[in-house]
Coordinates of C-alpha atoms and ligand atoms in Angstrom, one line a residue:
M9 CA -8.1 51.7 39.3
N10 CA -10.6 50.3 37.1
T11 CA -13.4 52.7 36.5
Q12 CA -16.8 50.8 36.1
I13 CA -19.2 52.3 33.7
L14 CA -22.8 51.9 35.3
T15 CA -26.2 52.3 33.8
T16 CA -29.3 53.8 35.4
T17 CA -31.0 50.5 36.3
D18 CA -31.9 49.9 40.0
T19 CA -29.2 47.4 40.5
D20 CA -26.4 49.8 39.0
I21 CA -27.8 52.8 41.2
A22 CA -27.3 50.4 44.3
R23 CA -24.0 49.4 43.1
A24 CA -22.8 53.3 43.0
A25 CA -24.6 53.9 46.3
A26 CA -22.5 51.0 48.1
L27 CA -19.3 52.5 46.5
L28 CA -20.2 56.0 47.9
K29 CA -21.2 54.2 51.3
G30 CA -17.7 52.6 51.3
G31 CA -15.8 55.6 50.7
G32 CA -15.3 55.6 47.0
L33 CA -15.8 58.1 44.4
V34 CA -18.6 58.0 41.5
A35 CA -19.3 60.3 39.0
F36 CA -23.2 60.8 38.2
P37 CA -25.3 62.9 36.0
T38 CA -27.1 65.9 37.4
E39 CA -29.4 68.4 35.4
T40 CA -26.6 71.0 35.3
V41 CA -23.3 68.9 34.5
Y42 CA -21.7 65.6 35.8
G43 CA -20.4 65.4 39.3
I44 CA -17.9 63.4 40.9
G45 CA -19.7 62.3 44.3
A46 CA -18.1 61.2 47.6
N47 CA -19.8 60.9 51.0
A48 CA -19.9 64.4 52.2
L49 CA -19.5 63.4 56.0
D50 CA -16.4 61.5 55.4
G51 CA -13.1 63.7 55.3
D52 CA -10.9 61.0 53.7
A53 CA -13.7 60.2 51.0
V54 CA -13.9 64.0 50.1
Q55 CA -10.2 64.3 50.2
K56 CA -10.1 61.9 47.4
I57 CA -12.2 64.2 45.0
F58 CA -9.5 66.9 45.2
A59 CA -6.7 64.3 44.1
A60 CA -8.9 63.0 41.2
K61 CA -9.5 66.1 40.0
G62 CA -6.4 68.0 40.5
R63 CA -8.7 70.8 42.4
P64 CA -6.9 73.3 44.7
S65 CA -7.7 72.5 48.2
D66 CA -9.1 76.0 48.8
N67 CA -12.0 75.4 46.7
P68 CA -15.0 74.3 48.5
L69 CA -17.3 71.4 47.4
I70 CA -21.2 71.4 46.9
V71 CA -23.0 69.2 49.2
H72 CA -26.3 67.3 47.2
I73 CA -29.1 66.0 49.3
A74 CA -32.5 64.3 48.2
D75 CA -34.8 66.0 50.7
A76 CA -35.0 69.2 52.7
A77 CA -35.3 66.9 55.9
Q78 CA -31.5 66.4 55.4
L79 CA -30.6 70.1 55.5
A80 CA -30.7 71.2 59.4
P81 CA -28.1 69.1 60.7
L82 CA -25.7 70.5 58.0
V83 CA -26.1 73.9 58.8
R84 CA -26.2 76.3 61.7
E85 CA -29.3 78.2 60.9
I86 CA -31.8 78.2 57.8
P87 CA -31.8 81.9 57.0
E88 CA -35.0 83.3 55.9
N89 CA -33.9 84.2 52.4
A90 CA -32.4 80.5 52.2
Q91 CA -35.9 79.3 53.1
K92 CA -37.7 81.3 50.3
L93 CA -35.1 80.1 47.5
M94 CA -35.7 76.5 48.6
D95 CA -39.5 76.9 48.3
A96 CA -39.1 78.5 44.9
F97 CA -36.3 76.5 43.4
W98 CA -35.4 73.2 45.0
P99 CA -35.1 70.8 43.7
G100 CA -33.2 72.4 40.8
P101 CA -30.1 74.1 39.8
L102 CA -29.6 76.3 42.7
T103 CA -26.7 76.0 45.3
I104 CA -27.4 78.0 48.7
V105 CA -24.4 79.0 50.9
M106 CA -25.2 78.9 54.8
K107 CA -23.3 78.8 58.0
K108 CA -21.9 75.0 58.3
S109 CA -22.5 73.0 61.3
S110 CA -19.5 70.9 62.7
L111 CA -20.9 67.8 60.6
I112 CA -19.2 69.1 57.6
P113 CA -15.6 68.0 57.2
E114 CA -13.0 70.8 56.7
F115 CA -12.3 69.4 53.2
V116 CA -15.7 69.9 52.0
S117 CA -15.8 73.7 52.9
A118 CA -12.1 74.2 52.2
G119 CA -11.6 75.9 55.8
L120 CA -14.6 78.4 55.3
D121 CA -17.6 78.4 58.0
T122 CA -19.9 78.1 55.2
V123 CA -21.4 75.2 53.1
G124 CA -23.0 75.3 49.7
I125 CA -26.1 72.9 49.5
R126 CA -28.5 71.9 47.0
I127 CA -31.2 69.4 46.0
P128 CA -30.6 68.7 42.1
K129 CA -33.7 68.0 40.1
S130 CA -32.2 65.2 38.0
E131 CA -34.0 61.8 38.6
T132 CA -30.8 59.8 38.3
A133 CA -29.2 61.9 40.9
L134 CA -32.1 62.0 43.1
R135 CA -32.3 57.8 42.8
L136 CA -28.7 57.8 43.8
L137 CA -28.9 60.2 46.7
R138 CA -32.0 58.5 48.0
A139 CA -30.3 55.0 47.8
C140 CA -27.1 56.3 49.8
A141 CA -29.2 58.0 52.4
M142 CA -26.4 60.5 52.9
P143 CA -25.4 63.8 51.6
V144 CA -22.9 63.6 48.6
A145 CA -20.2 66.3 48.1
A146 CA -20.0 66.6 44.4
P147 CA -18.3 69.1 42.1
S148 CA -18.2 69.0 38.4
A149 CA -16.4 65.7 37.1
N150 CA -13.8 67.3 35.0
T151 CA -9.9 68.0 35.5
S152 CA -9.7 71.0 37.4
G153 CA -9.7 73.9 34.9
K154 CA -11.4 72.3 32.2
P155 CA -14.7 72.7 30.5
S156 CA -17.3 70.6 32.9
P157 CA -18.7 67.5 31.5
T158 CA -22.2 67.3 30.1
N159 CA -22.0 63.4 29.1
A160 CA -20.6 60.4 30.5
K161 CA -17.7 59.9 27.7
R162 CA -16.2 63.6 28.9
V163 CA -16.3 62.4 32.3
S164 CA -14.5 59.2 31.2
D165 CA -11.9 61.3 29.0
D166 CA -10.8 63.1 32.1
L167 CA -11.2 60.8 35.1
S168 CA -11.1 57.3 33.6
G169 CA -9.0 55.3 36.2
R170 CA -9.1 58.0 39.1
I171 CA -12.8 57.1 40.1
D172 CA -14.7 54.1 41.3
A173 CA -17.4 54.2 38.6
I174 CA -19.3 56.6 36.3
I175 CA -23.2 56.3 35.9
D176 CA -24.1 57.0 32.2
G177 CA -27.3 58.9 32.3
G178 CA -26.7 60.6 28.9
S179 CA -26.6 64.4 28.4
C180 CA -27.4 67.0 30.9
D181 CA -30.2 69.1 30.4
V182 CA -29.1 72.5 31.4
G183 CA -25.5 72.1 30.4
V184 CA -23.8 74.8 32.7
E185 CA -23.8 74.5 36.4
S186 CA -25.8 75.6 39.4
T187 CA -26.1 79.1 40.6
V188 CA -24.4 79.7 44.0
I189 CA -26.0 82.1 46.2
D190 CA -24.7 83.1 49.4
C191 CA -27.3 83.4 51.9
S192 CA -25.0 83.5 55.3
T193 CA -25.2 87.4 55.1
A194 CA -28.1 89.5 55.7
V195 CA -27.8 90.7 52.0
P196 CA -27.8 87.7 49.6
H197 CA -24.8 87.6 47.3
L198 CA -24.8 86.1 43.6
L199 CA -21.4 84.0 43.6
R200 CA -21.9 82.3 40.5
P201 CA -24.6 82.7 37.9
G202 CA -26.2 79.3 36.8
G203 CA -29.1 77.5 36.0
V204 CA -31.4 79.8 38.1
T205 CA -31.2 83.2 36.6
Y206 CA -30.5 86.7 38.3
E207 CA -33.8 87.8 37.4
Q208 CA -35.7 84.5 39.0
L209 CA -33.8 85.2 42.3
T210 CA -34.5 88.9 42.3
E211 CA -38.2 87.9 41.8
V212 CA -38.1 86.1 44.9
L213 CA -35.7 88.1 47.1
G214 CA -35.7 91.7 45.9
T215 CA -32.1 92.9 46.2
V216 CA -29.4 90.3 45.1
V217 CA -25.7 91.6 44.8
Q218 CA -24.0 90.1 42.0
S219 CA -20.6 89.2 43.2
F220 CA -19.1 86.7 40.9
G221 CA -16.2 89.2 40.0
G222 CA -13.1 88.2 37.9
H223 CA -13.9 90.9 35.2
S224 CA -11.5 93.2 36.6
E225 CA -7.7 93.1 38.0
G226 CA -7.5 93.0 41.6
Q227 CA -11.2 92.0 42.3
T228 CA -11.5 89.0 44.8
P229 CA -14.5 87.1 44.1
K230 CA -16.2 85.7 47.2
S231 CA -16.7 82.3 45.9
P232 CA -13.0 80.6 45.9
G233 CA -13.8 78.9 42.4
M234 CA -14.3 82.0 40.3
K235 CA -10.6 83.0 40.9
Y236 CA -9.1 80.1 39.1
K237 CA -8.6 79.5 35.5
H238 CA -11.7 77.6 34.5
Y239 CA -13.8 75.9 31.7
A240 CA -11.0 76.1 29.3
P241 CA -10.2 73.8 26.5
S242 CA -6.5 73.3 25.3
A243 CA -7.1 75.5 22.3
Q244 CA -7.0 79.3 23.0
V245 CA -10.6 80.8 23.0
V246 CA -11.3 84.3 21.5
V247 CA -14.9 85.7 22.1
V248 CA -15.9 88.2 19.3
T249 CA -18.6 90.7 19.9
D250 CA -18.9 92.4 16.6
D251 CA -19.0 91.3 13.2
F252 CA -18.1 87.7 13.8
E253 CA -18.0 86.5 10.4
G254 CA -15.6 89.4 9.2
Y255 CA -13.4 88.5 12.2
V256 CA -13.4 85.1 11.5
L257 CA -12.7 85.4 7.6
K258 CA -9.8 87.7 8.5
N259 CA -8.1 85.8 11.4
A260 CA -9.0 82.1 10.9
P261 CA -6.5 81.7 7.9
K262 CA -3.7 82.4 10.0
Y263 CA -4.0 78.9 11.7
Q264 CA -4.0 75.6 10.4
K265 CA -7.3 74.6 12.0
A266 CA -9.7 77.1 13.6
G267 CA -12.8 76.1 15.6
V268 CA -15.9 78.2 15.2
I269 CA -18.9 78.7 17.9
T270 CA -21.6 80.5 16.1
R271 CA -25.2 81.3 16.1
S272 CA -25.8 81.0 12.2
L273 CA -24.0 79.4 9.7
G274 CA -22.1 81.5 7.4
A275 CA -19.5 81.3 4.5
F276 CA -16.3 80.4 7.3
P277 CA -12.8 79.4 5.7
V278 CA -12.3 75.9 4.7
N279 CA -10.0 75.4 7.6
C280 CA -12.9 76.0 10.1
E281 CA -14.6 73.4 12.1
V282 CA -17.9 74.9 12.7
R283 CA -20.3 74.2 15.6
L284 CA -23.8 75.9 16.0
F285 CA -24.0 77.6 19.2
G286 CA -28.0 76.8 18.8
S287 CA -30.8 79.4 18.5
S288 CA -31.9 79.9 22.2
P289 CA -30.4 80.7 25.4
K290 CA -31.3 77.1 26.7
E291 CA -29.4 75.7 23.5
Y292 CA -26.6 77.9 24.1
A293 CA -26.0 76.6 27.6
A294 CA -26.7 73.0 26.7
N295 CA -24.1 73.1 23.8
L296 CA -21.1 75.0 25.1
F297 CA -18.9 72.9 27.0
E298 CA -19.5 69.9 24.7
H299 CA -18.5 72.2 21.7
L300 CA -15.5 73.4 23.4
R301 CA -14.4 70.0 24.0
S302 CA -15.1 68.7 20.8
L303 CA -13.1 71.3 18.8
D304 CA -10.0 70.4 20.9
D305 CA -10.7 67.0 19.6
A306 CA -11.0 68.1 16.0
G307 CA -7.6 69.7 16.6
A308 CA -8.7 73.4 16.5
E309 CA -5.6 75.6 17.6
I310 CA -8.0 78.4 18.2
I311 CA -11.5 78.9 18.8
F312 CA -13.4 81.8 17.9
A313 CA -16.9 82.1 19.4
E314 CA -19.7 84.5 19.0
D315 CA -20.6 86.5 22.0
I316 CA -24.1 86.6 23.7
D317 CA -25.9 88.7 25.7
C318 CA -26.4 88.9 29.5
K319 CA -30.0 88.1 29.9
G320 CA -31.9 85.2 31.5
L321 CA -29.8 81.9 31.5
N322 CA -27.3 83.7 29.1
L323 CA -25.6 85.5 32.0
A324 CA -24.2 82.0 33.2
T325 CA -23.2 80.8 29.5
R326 CA -21.6 84.0 28.7
N327 CA -19.7 83.8 32.1
R328 CA -18.3 80.4 31.3
L329 CA -17.7 81.4 27.7
H330 CA -15.6 84.5 28.8
R331 CA -13.7 82.7 31.3
A332 CA -12.9 79.9 29.1
A333 CA -11.4 82.7 27.2
G334 CA -9.4 84.1 30.0
L335 CA -11.7 87.0 30.0
N336 CA -10.3 88.2 26.5
S337 CA -12.7 89.3 24.1
V338 CA -12.3 91.5 20.9
K339 CA -14.6 93.6 19.0
E340 CA -13.8 94.2 15.1
Ligands
AMP419 P1 -18.2 72.9 41.3 O1 -18.7 71.9 42.3 O2 -17.0 72.5 40.2 O3 -19.1 73.4 40.4 O4 -17.7 74.1 42.0 C1 -18.3 74.6 43.2 C2 -18.5 76.1 43.1 O5 -19.1 76.5 44.2 C3 -17.1 76.8 43.1 O6 -17.1 78.0 42.4 C4 -17.0 77.1 44.7 O7 -16.0 78.1 44.8 C5 -18.4 77.4 45.0 N1 -18.8 77.3 46.3 C6 -18.9 76.2 47.0 N2 -19.2 76.1 48.4 C7 -19.0 77.4 48.8 C8 -18.9 78.2 49.8 N3 -18.9 77.6 51.2 N4 -18.8 79.8 49.7 C9 -18.5 80.1 48.6 N5 -18.4 79.5 47.4 C10 -18.6 77.9 47.3
MG420 MG1 -16.4 72.9 38.6

C-alpha cells in the first residue's frame, strides 16, 4: 500500500475524510499525539487498525468526535460526572469511559461493555472529524509497544505502507496521550494519567481513584492498555532517581554509545548522546517520546533518563518514562 502524505489544506482534509468514509486508515495529529483513525462505526475498518499497529485485540480504542451532540447515540447514558468533565475539559486531552450503546462495534471496545470517547482540541483533528461527520476510532499511530509519535515523520517510520494516508500537521502540543477516566462506575477511576491532570480532575469531581496500576506485581489495571509493555524504544531505558550525573559518569562508559535525557547539561562522558528533557513539565511531556525515538536513531544501546516528580502533568510523563523503562528505576 502506498501511504499518501497529506497537508492541512481544505483539499487534503477532504481527501482524508473521503478515505475514512471509504473504510480506510488515516493518521492525523491531535494535541496529544498522532492517532491512526478509522470509521468507528465500521467494524471491518476498525479491525484494520489492530493489524496495522500489531495491537492486541483486547486493547480497546478511543472514539473521537467533533461535537458533544454526537455523543448520545454512542453511549447508554451520560453520567453526571461525565457531564461535569465534558463541560470543564472538552475539547481537550480527556477521554471519558461510559457504558457503550449497540452502535459501537465489538472491535472498538475490545469486548468490554464500555467505550472511551473524547473531543480533541487540535484544530486539524476537529476539521477532519467535521469533514467526515462520523465518530473516528483512533489509537496512537505507532507500532504497538513503541513510543507514541508526536510528529508525522515518526508515524511514517512505523506505519508507512500499512495505512492509506498521514496528515502532516507538525509537532503535537501536549506530547503525551489523553487522560482516561472511567465514569461508568459511581466513583470515577483514573485509568491513565494524561494531558488533563489528576489535580484538575479532583477539583471538578472531588474523589478520583488512581487506578492505572502496573507499578506492582499481580496488580491488574482496569484499563487493558496499561498491562502491556509500552512506550519502549529499542534501547534499554534506565530511570535514575538520584545523583543523575554521577550515575551516568560511572555507568555510561560500559557501553559503546549511551543516550542521556537530562534536565540540565552536565559533564557527561564522550560516548553519550545528550538530549535536554526541558525546563518545565510542559516541555518534559512534549519532548519525551521524540527523545526516546531519536536516541534509538542515534544508536544508543542504553538510555539514562533523569527522573521527575509526580505533580501535575509530570504524573503522565513520569508514567510513560517508567513504563518505557519496564518499571525499572535505580537510585544511586
Ligand atoms: P491509545 O489509543 O493508544 O492511546 O490507547 C487507548 C487507551 O485507552 C488504552 O490504554 C486503552 O486500554 C484505554 N481505553 C480505551 N477504551 C477503554 C475502555 N472502554 N475501558 C478502559 N480503558 C479504555
Ligand atoms: Mg497507544
